[in-house]
PDB file of C-alpha atoms in Angstrom:
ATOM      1  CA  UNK A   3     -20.530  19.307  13.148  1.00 63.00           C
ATOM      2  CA  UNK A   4     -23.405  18.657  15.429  1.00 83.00           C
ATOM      3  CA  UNK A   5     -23.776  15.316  16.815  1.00 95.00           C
ATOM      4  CA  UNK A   6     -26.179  12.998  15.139  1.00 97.00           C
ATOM      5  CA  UNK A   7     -28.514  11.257  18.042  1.00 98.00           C
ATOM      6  CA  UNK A   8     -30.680   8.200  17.395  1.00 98.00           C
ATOM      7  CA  UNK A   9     -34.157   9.726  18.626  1.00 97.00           C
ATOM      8  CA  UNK A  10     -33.357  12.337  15.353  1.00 96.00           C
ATOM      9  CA  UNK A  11     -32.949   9.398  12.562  1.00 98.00           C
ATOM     10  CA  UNK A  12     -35.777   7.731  10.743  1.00 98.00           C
ATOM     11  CA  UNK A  13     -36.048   4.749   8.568  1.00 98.00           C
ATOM     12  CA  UNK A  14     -35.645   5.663   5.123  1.00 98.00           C
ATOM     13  CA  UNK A  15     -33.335   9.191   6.089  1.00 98.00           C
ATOM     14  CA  UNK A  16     -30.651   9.300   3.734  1.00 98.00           C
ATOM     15  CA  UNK A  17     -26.852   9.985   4.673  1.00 98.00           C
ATOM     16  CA  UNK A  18     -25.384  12.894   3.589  1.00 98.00           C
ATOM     17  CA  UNK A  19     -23.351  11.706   0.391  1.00 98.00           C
ATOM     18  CA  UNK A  20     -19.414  12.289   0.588  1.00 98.00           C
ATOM     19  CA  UNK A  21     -18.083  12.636  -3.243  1.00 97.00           C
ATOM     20  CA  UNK A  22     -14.587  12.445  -3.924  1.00 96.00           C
ATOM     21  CA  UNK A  23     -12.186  13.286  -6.703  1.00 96.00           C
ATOM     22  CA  UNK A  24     -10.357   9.958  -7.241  1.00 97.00           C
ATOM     23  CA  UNK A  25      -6.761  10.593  -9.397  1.00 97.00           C
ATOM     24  CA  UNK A  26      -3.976   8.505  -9.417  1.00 96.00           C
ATOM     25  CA  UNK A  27      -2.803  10.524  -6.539  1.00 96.00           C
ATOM     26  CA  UNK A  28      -5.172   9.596  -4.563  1.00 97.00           C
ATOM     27  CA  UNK A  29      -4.614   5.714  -5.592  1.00 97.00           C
ATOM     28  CA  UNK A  30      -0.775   6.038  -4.586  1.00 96.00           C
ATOM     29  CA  UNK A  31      -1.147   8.126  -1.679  1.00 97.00           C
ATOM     30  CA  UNK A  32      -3.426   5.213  -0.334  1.00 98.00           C
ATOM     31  CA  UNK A  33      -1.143   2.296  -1.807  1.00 97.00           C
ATOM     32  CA  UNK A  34       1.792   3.883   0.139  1.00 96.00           C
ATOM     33  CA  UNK A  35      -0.507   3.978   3.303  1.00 97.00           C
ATOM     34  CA  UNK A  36      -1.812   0.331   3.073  1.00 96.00           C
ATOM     35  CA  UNK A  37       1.286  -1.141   1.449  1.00 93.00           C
ATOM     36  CA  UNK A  38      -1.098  -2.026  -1.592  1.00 93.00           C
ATOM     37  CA  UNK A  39       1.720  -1.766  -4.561  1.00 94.00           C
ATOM     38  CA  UNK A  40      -0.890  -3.805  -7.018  1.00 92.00           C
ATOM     39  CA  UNK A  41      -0.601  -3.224 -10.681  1.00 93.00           C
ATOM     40  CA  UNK A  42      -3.939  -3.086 -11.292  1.00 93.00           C
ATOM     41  CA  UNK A  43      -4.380   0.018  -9.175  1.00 94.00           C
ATOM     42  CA  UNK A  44      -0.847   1.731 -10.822  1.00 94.00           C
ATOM     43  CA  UNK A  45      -0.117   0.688 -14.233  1.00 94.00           C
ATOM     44  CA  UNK A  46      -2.847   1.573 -17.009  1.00 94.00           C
ATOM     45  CA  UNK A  47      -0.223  -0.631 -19.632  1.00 96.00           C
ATOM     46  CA  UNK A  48      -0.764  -3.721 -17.252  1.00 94.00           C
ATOM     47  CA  UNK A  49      -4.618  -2.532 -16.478  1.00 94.00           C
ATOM     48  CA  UNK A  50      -5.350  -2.899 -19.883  1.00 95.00           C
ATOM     49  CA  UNK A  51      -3.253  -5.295 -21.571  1.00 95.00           C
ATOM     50  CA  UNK A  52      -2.418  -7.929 -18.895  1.00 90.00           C
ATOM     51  CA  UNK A  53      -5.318  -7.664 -17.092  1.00 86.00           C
ATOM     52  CA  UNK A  54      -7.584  -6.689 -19.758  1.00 88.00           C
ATOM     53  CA  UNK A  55      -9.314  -4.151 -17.467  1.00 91.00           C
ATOM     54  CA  UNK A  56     -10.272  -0.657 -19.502  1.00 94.00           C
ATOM     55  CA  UNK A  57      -8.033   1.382 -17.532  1.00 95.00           C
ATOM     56  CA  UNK A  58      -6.372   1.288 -13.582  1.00 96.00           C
ATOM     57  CA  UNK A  59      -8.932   0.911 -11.000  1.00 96.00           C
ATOM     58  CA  UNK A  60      -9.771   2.692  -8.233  1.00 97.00           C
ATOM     59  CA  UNK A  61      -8.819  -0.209  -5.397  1.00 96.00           C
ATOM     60  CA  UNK A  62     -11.950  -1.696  -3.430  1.00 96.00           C
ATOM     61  CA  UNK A  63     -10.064  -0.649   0.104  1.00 97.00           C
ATOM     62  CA  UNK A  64      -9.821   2.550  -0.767  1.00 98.00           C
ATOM     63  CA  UNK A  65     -13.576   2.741  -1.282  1.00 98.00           C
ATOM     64  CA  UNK A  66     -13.881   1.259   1.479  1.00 98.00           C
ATOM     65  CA  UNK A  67     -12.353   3.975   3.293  1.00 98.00           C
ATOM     66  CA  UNK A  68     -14.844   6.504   1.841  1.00 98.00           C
ATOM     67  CA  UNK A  69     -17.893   4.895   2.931  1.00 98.00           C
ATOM     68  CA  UNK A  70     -16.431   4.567   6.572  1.00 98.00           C
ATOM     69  CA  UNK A  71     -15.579   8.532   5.878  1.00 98.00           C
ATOM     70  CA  UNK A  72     -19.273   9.271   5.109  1.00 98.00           C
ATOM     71  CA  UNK A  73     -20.235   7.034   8.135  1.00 98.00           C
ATOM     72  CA  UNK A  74     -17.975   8.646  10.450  1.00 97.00           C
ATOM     73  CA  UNK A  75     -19.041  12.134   9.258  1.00 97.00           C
ATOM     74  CA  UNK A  76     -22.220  11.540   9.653  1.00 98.00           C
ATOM     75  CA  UNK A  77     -22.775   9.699  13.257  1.00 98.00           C
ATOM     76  CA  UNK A  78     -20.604  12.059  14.697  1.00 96.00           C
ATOM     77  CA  UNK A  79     -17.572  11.435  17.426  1.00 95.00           C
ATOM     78  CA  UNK A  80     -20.294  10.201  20.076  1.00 97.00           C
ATOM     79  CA  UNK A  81     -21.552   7.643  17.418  1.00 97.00           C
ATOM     80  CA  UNK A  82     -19.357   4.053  17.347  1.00 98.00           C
ATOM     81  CA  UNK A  83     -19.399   2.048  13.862  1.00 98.00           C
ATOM     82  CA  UNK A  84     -20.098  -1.381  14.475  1.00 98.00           C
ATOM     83  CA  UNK A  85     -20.420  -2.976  11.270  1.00 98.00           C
ATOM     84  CA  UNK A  86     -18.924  -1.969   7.965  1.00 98.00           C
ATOM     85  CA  UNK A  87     -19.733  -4.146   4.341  1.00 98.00           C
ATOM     86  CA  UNK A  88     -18.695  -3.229   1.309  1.00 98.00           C
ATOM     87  CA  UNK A  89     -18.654  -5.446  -1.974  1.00 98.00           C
ATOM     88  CA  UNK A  90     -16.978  -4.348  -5.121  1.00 96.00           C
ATOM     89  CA  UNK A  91     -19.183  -5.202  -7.618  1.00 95.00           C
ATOM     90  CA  UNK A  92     -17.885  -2.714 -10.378  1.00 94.00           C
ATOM     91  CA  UNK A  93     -14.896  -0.994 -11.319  1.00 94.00           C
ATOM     92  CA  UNK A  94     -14.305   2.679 -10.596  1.00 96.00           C
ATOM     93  CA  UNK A  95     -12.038   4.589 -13.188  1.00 96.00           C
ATOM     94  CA  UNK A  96      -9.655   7.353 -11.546  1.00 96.00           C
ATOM     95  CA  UNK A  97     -10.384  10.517 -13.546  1.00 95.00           C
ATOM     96  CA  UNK A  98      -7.406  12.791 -14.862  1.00 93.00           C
ATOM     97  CA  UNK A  99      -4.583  14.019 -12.827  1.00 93.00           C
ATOM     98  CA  UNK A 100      -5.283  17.504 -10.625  1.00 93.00           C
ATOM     99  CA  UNK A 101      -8.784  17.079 -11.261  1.00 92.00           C
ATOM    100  CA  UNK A 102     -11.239  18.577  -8.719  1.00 92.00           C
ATOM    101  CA  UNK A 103     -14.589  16.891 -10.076  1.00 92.00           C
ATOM    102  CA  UNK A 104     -16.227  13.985  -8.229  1.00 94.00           C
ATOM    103  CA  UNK A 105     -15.505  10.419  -9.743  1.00 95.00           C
ATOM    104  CA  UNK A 106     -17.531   8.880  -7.543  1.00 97.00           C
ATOM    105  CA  UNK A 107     -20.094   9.306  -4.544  1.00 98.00           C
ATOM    106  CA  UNK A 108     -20.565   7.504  -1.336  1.00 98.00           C
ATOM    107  CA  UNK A 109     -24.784   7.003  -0.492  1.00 98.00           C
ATOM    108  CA  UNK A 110     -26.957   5.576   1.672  1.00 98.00           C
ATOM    109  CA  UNK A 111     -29.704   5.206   3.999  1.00 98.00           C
ATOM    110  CA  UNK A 112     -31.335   4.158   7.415  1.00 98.00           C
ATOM    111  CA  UNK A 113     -33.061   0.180   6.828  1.00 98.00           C
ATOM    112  CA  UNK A 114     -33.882  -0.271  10.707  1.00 98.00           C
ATOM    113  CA  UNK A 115     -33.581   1.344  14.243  1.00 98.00           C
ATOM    114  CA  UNK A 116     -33.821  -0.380  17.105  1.00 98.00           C
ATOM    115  CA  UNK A 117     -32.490  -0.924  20.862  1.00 98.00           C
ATOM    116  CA  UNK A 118     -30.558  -4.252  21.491  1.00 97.00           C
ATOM    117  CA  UNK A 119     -29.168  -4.798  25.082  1.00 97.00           C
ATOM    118  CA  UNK A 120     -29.166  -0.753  25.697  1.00 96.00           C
ATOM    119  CA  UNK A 121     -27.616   0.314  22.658  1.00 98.00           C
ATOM    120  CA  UNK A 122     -29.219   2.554  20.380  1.00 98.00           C
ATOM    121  CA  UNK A 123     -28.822   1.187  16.747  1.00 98.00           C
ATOM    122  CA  UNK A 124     -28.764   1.630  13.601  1.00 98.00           C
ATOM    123  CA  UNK A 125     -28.579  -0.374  10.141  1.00 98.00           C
ATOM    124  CA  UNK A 126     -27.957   1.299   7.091  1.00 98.00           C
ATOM    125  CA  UNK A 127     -27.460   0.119   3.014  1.00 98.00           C
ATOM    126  CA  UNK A 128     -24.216   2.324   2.270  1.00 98.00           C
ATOM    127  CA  UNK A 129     -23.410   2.447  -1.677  1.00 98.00           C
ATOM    128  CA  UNK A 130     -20.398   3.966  -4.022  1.00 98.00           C
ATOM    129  CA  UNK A 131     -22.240   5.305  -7.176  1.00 97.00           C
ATOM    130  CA  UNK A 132     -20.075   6.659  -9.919  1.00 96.00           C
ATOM    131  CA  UNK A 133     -21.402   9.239 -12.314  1.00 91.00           C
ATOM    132  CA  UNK A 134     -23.293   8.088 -14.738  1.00 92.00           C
ATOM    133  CA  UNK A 135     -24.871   6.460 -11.402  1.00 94.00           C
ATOM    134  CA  UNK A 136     -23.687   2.784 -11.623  1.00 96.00           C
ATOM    135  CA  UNK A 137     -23.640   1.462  -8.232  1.00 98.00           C
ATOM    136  CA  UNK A 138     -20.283  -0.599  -8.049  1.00 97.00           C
ATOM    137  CA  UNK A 139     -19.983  -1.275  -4.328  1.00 98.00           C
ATOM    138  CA  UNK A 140     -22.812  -1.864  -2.382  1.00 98.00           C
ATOM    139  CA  UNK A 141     -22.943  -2.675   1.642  1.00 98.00           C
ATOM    140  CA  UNK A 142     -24.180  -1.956   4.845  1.00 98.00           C
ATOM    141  CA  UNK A 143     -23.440  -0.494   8.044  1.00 98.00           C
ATOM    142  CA  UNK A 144     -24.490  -1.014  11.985  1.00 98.00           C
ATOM    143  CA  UNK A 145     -23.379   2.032  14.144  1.00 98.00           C
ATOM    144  CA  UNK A 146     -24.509   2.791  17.281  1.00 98.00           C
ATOM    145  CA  UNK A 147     -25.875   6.358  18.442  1.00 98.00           C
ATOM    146  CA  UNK A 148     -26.260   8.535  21.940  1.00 98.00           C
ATOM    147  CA  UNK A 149     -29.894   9.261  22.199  1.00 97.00           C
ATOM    148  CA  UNK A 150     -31.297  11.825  24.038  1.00 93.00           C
ATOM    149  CA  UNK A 151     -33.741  10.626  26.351  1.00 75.00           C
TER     150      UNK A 151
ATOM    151  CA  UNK B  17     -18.504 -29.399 -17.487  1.00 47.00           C
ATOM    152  CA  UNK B  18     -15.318 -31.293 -19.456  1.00 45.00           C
ATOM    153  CA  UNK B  19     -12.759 -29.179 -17.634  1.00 65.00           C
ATOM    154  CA  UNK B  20     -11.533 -30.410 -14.225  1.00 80.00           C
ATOM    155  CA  UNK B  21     -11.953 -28.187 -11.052  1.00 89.00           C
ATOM    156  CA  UNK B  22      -9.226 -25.943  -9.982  1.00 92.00           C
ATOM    157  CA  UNK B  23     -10.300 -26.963  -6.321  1.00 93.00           C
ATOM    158  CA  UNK B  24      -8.449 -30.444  -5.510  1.00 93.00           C
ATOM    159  CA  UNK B  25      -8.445 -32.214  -2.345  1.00 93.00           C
ATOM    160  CA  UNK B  26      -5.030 -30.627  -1.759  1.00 92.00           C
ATOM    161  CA  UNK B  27      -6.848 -27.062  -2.055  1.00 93.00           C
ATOM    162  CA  UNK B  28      -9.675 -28.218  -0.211  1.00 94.00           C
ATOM    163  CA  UNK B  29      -7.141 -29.131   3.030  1.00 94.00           C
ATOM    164  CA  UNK B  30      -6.751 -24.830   3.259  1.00 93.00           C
ATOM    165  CA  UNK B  31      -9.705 -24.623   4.325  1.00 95.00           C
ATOM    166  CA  UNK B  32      -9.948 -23.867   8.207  1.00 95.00           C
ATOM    167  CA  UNK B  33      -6.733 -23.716   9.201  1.00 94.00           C
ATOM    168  CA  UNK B  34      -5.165 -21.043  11.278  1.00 94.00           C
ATOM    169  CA  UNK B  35      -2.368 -19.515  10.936  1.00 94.00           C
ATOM    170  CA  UNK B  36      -1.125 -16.657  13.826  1.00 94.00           C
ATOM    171  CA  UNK B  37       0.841 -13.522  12.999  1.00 93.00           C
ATOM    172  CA  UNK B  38       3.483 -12.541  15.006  1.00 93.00           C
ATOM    173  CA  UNK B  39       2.380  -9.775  17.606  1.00 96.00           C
ATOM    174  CA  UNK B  40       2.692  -6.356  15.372  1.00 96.00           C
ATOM    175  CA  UNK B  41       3.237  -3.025  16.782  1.00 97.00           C
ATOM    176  CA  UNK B  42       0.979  -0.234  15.625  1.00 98.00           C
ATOM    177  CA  UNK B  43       2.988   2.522  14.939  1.00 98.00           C
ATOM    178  CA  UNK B  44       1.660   6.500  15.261  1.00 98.00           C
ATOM    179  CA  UNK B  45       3.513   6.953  11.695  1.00 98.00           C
ATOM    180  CA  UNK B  46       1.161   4.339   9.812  1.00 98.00           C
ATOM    181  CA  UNK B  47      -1.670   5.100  11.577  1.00 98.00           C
ATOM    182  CA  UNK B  48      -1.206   9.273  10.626  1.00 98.00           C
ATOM    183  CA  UNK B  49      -0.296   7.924   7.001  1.00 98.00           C
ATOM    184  CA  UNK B  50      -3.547   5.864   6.439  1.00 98.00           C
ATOM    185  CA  UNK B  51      -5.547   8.665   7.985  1.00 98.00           C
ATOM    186  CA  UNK B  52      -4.228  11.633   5.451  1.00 98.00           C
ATOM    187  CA  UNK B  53      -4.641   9.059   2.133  1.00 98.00           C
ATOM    188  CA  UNK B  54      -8.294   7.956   2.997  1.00 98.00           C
ATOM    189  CA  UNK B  55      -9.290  12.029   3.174  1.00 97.00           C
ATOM    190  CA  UNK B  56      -6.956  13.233   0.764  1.00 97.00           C
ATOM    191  CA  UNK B  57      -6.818  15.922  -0.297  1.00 95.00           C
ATOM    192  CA  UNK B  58      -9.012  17.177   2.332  1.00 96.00           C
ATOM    193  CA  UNK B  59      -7.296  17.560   5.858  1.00 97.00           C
ATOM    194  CA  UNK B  60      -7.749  14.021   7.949  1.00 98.00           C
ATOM    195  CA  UNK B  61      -9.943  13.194  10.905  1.00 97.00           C
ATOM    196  CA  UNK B  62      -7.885  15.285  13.267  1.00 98.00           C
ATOM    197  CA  UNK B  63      -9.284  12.160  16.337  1.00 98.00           C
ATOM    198  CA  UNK B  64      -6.244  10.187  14.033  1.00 98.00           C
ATOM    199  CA  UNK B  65      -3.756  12.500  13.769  1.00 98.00           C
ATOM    200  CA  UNK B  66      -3.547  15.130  16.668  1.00 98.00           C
ATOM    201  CA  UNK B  67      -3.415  13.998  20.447  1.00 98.00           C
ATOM    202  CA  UNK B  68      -4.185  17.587  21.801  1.00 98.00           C
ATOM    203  CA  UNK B  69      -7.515  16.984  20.361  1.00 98.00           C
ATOM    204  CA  UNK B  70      -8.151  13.620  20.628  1.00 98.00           C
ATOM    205  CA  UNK B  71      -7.375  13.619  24.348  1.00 98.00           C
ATOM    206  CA  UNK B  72     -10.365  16.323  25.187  1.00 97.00           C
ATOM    207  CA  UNK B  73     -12.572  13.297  23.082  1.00 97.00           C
ATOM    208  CA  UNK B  74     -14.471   9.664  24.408  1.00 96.00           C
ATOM    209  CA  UNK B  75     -11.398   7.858  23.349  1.00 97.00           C
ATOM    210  CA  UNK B  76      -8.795   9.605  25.288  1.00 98.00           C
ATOM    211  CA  UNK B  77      -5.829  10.064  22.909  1.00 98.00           C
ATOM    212  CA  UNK B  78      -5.040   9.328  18.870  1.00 98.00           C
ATOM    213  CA  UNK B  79      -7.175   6.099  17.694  1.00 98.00           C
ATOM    214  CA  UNK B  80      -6.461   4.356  14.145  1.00 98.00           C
ATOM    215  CA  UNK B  81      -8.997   5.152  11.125  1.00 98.00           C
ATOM    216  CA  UNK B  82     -11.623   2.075  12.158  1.00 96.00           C
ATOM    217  CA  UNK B  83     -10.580   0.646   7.982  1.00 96.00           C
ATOM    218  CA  UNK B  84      -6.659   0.851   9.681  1.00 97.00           C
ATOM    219  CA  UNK B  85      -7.463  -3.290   9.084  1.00 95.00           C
ATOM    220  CA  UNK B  86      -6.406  -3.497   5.410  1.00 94.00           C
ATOM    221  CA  UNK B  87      -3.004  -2.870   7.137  1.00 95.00           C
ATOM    222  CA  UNK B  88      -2.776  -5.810   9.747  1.00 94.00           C
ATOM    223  CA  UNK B  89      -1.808  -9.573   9.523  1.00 88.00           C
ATOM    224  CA  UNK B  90       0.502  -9.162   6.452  1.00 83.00           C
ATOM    225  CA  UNK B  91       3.640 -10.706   8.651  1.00 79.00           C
ATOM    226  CA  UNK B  92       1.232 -13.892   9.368  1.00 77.00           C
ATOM    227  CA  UNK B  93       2.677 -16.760   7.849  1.00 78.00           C
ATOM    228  CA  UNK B  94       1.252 -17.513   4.496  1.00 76.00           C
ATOM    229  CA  UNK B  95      -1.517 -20.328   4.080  1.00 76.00           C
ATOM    230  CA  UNK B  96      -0.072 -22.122   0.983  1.00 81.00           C
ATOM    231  CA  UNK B  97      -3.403 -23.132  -1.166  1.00 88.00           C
ATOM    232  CA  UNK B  98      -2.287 -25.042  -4.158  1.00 89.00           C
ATOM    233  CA  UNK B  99      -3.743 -23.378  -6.962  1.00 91.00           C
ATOM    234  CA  UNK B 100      -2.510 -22.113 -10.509  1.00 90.00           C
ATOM    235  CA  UNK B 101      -1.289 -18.557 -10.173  1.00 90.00           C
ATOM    236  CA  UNK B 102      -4.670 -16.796 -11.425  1.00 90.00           C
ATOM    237  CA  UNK B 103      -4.452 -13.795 -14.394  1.00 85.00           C
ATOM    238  CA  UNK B 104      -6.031 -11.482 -12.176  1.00 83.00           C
ATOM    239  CA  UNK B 105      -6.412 -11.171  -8.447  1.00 85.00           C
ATOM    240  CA  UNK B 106      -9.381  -8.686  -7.137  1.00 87.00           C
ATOM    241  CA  UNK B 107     -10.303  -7.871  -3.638  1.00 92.00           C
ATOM    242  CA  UNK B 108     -13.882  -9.037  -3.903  1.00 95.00           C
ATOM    243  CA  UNK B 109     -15.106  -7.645  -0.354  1.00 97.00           C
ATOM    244  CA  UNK B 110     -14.879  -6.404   3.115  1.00 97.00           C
ATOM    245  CA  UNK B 111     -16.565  -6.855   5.767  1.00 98.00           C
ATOM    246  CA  UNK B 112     -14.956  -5.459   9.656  1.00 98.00           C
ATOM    247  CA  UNK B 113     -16.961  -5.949  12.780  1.00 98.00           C
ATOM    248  CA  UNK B 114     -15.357  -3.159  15.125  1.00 98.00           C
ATOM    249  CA  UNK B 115     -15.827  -4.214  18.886  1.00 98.00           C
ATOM    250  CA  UNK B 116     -12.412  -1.642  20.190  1.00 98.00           C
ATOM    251  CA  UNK B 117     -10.460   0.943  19.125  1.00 98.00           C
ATOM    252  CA  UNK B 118      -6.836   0.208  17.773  1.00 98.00           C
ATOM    253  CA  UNK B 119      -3.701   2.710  19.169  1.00 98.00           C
ATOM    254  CA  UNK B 120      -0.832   3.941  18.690  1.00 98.00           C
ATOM    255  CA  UNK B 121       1.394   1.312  20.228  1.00 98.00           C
ATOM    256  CA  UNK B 122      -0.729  -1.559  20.286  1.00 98.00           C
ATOM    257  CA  UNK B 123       0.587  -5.054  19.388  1.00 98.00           C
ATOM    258  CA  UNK B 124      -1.617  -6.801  17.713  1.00 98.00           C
ATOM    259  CA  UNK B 125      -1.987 -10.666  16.749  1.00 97.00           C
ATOM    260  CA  UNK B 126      -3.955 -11.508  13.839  1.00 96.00           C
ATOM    261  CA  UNK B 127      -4.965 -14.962  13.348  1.00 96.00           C
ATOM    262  CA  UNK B 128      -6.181 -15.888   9.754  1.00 95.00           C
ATOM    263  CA  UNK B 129      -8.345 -18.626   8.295  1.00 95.00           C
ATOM    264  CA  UNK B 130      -9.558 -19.235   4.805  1.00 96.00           C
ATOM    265  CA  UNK B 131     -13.679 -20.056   5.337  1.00 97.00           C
ATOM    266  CA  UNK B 132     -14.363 -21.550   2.259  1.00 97.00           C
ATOM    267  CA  UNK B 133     -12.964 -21.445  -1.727  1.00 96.00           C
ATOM    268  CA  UNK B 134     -16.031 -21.870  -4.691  1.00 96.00           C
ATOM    269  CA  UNK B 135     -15.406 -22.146  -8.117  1.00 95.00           C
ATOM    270  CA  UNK B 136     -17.636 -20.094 -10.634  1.00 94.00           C
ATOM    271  CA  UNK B 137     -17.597 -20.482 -14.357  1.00 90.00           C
ATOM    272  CA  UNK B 138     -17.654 -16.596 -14.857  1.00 77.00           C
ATOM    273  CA  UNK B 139     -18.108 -14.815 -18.335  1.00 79.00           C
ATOM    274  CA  UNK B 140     -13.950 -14.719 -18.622  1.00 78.00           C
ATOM    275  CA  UNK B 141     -13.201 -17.631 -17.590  1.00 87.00           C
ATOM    276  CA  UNK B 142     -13.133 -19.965 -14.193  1.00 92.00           C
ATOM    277  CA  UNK B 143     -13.265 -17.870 -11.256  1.00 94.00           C
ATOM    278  CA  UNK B 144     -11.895 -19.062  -7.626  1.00 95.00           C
ATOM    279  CA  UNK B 145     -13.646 -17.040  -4.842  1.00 96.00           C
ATOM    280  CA  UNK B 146     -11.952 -17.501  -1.623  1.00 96.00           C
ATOM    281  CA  UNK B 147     -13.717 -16.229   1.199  1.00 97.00           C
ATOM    282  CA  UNK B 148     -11.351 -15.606   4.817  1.00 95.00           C
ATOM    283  CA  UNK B 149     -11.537 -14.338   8.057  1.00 96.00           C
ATOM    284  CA  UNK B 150      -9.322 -12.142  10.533  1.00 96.00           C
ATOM    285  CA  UNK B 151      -8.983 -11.570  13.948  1.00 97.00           C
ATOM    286  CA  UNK B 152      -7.181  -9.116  15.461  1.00 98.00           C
ATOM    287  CA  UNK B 153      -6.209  -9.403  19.631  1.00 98.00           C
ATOM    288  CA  UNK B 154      -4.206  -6.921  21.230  1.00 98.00           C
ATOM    289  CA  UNK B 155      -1.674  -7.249  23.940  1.00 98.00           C
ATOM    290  CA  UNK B 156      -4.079  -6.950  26.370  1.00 98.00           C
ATOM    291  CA  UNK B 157      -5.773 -10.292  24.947  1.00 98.00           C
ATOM    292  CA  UNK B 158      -8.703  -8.427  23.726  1.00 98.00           C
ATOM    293  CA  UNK B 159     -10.216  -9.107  20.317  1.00 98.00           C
ATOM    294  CA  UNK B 160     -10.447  -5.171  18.431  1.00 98.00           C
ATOM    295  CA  UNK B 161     -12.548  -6.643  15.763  1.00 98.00           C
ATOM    296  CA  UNK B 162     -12.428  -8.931  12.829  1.00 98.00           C
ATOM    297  CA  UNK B 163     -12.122  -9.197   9.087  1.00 97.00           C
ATOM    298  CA  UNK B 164     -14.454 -11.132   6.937  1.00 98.00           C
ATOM    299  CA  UNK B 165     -13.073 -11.022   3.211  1.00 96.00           C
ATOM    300  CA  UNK B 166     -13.560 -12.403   0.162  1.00 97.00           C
ATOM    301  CA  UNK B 167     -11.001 -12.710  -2.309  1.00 95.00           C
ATOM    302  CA  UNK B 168     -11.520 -13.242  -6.401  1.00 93.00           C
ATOM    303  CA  UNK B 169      -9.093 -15.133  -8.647  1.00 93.00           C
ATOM    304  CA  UNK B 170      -9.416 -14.906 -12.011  1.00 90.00           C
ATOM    305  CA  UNK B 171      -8.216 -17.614 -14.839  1.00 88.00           C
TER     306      UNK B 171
END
């Protein structure tokens, strides 16, 4: 992928969204990863009637994850993330097992630009929407870009 | 409000004080492992998982996925805060500042403080929101970056 530079981003640009498929798969390949063995994120009989949650949900590191994903992918290997935010505000429902269609989408867009002691940066609000378009974790990221001049 | 608060004196004393993990080695294992779930089931950032490549980039060899923090400080000694157990524990937020990368091999210290704990009457019930911090030093003495997070309890 080209590299992104910080003379080519405006205030305003969006970030190319990154939309992901969320199963339980992807829940308990991450739990294995992060050592996150959490009921709430593995057992819908707990989810629901311990926790009184409507189903398992989709666990707020893992989201996390994605929005650094879309951040990485889009300010390239020469870029360096700074700053990563994210607050779970809602819950994100895994959809059904072997299922290829997005559950939820990562967002966002450039706030500021501006050089502080050489470096070229950026701020940006970053957001998980799911798909009826409820935004259940906003945040914000600082990265810093090569520039061309 | 008739009902007492959940945050005593005793809870209150949590507040601020440090506790300091052992140093933990960063294995090439956990850090391929984290990189394969957070793009599954698309192929990972190859910059985590294969050396050929990531030596020809910036960073000189395999670096951990920069949200590789979830993993750290879980040997630190735990800060005993007095409460109830809660019906519900949610991660509330993140928030990493990276200042270096993180490598295979690396020990790293991570030294944990709880900032502050509120109590909200929430729709459910009384919520405890405990807000905490992390920072991680390698064994070169450098800080990588730290962990602001904020932690919900539900009763």
């Amino acid at each position: 992928m080209a590299q992104l530079f910080w003379d080519d981003v405006e205030i305003g640009m969006e970030i190319p969204p990154y939309k992901k498929a969320v199963t339980l798969m992807e829940l308990n390949r991450y739990a294995g990863a992060n050592e996150e063995y959490v009921l709430i994120h593995m057992d819908r009989d707990y989810s629901q009637k311990v926790a009184r949650l409507p189903d398992v949900i989709v666990m707020g590191n893992l989201k996390y994850a994605y929005l650094s994903n879309m951040m990485i992918n889009w300010i390239g290997e020469e870029g360096t993330l700074k700053r990563l935010s994210a607050q779970y505000r809602g819950m994100d429902i895994p959809g059904p097992a072997l299922s290829t269609e997005p559950t939820m989408i990562c967002k966002g867009k450039v706030t500021n630009k501006y050089i502080q002691d050489g470096d070229h940066c950026i701020e940006c609000e970053v957001w998980t929407e799911t798909n009826e378009g409820q935004v259940t974790t906003p945040g914000s990221a600082i990265a810093i870009l090569p520039a061309r001049s | 409000m008739a009902q007492e608060s959940l945050i005593t004196d005793e809870v209150r004393a949590a507040i601020g004080v440090e506790t300091v993990s052992p140093p933990e080695l960063v294995e090439m294992k956990a850090i391929k492992d984290y990189a394969r779930a957070i793009n599954w089931p698309d192929p990972p950032n190859p910059l985590h998982v294969d050396e050929e490549y990531a030596k020809k980039t910036r960073f000189g060899g395999i670096i951990a996925p920069w949200c590789f923090y979830t993993t750290l400080g879980r040997s630190a000694p735990r800060q005993r805060v007095p409460l109830p157990p809660a019906r519900v524990g949610m991660n509330g937020g993140n928030d990493y500042e990276y200042f270096l990368p993180i490598r295979p091999g690396d020990m790293i210290t991570t030294t944990s403080k709880i900032v502050d704990i509120v109590e909200r009457e929430g729709r459910a019930g009384k919520l405890i929101i405990t807000t905490s911090e992390r920072t991680f030093t390698n064994q070169n003495g450098e800080v990588v970056g730290i962990a602001h997070g904020t932690g919900l309890s539900q009763y």
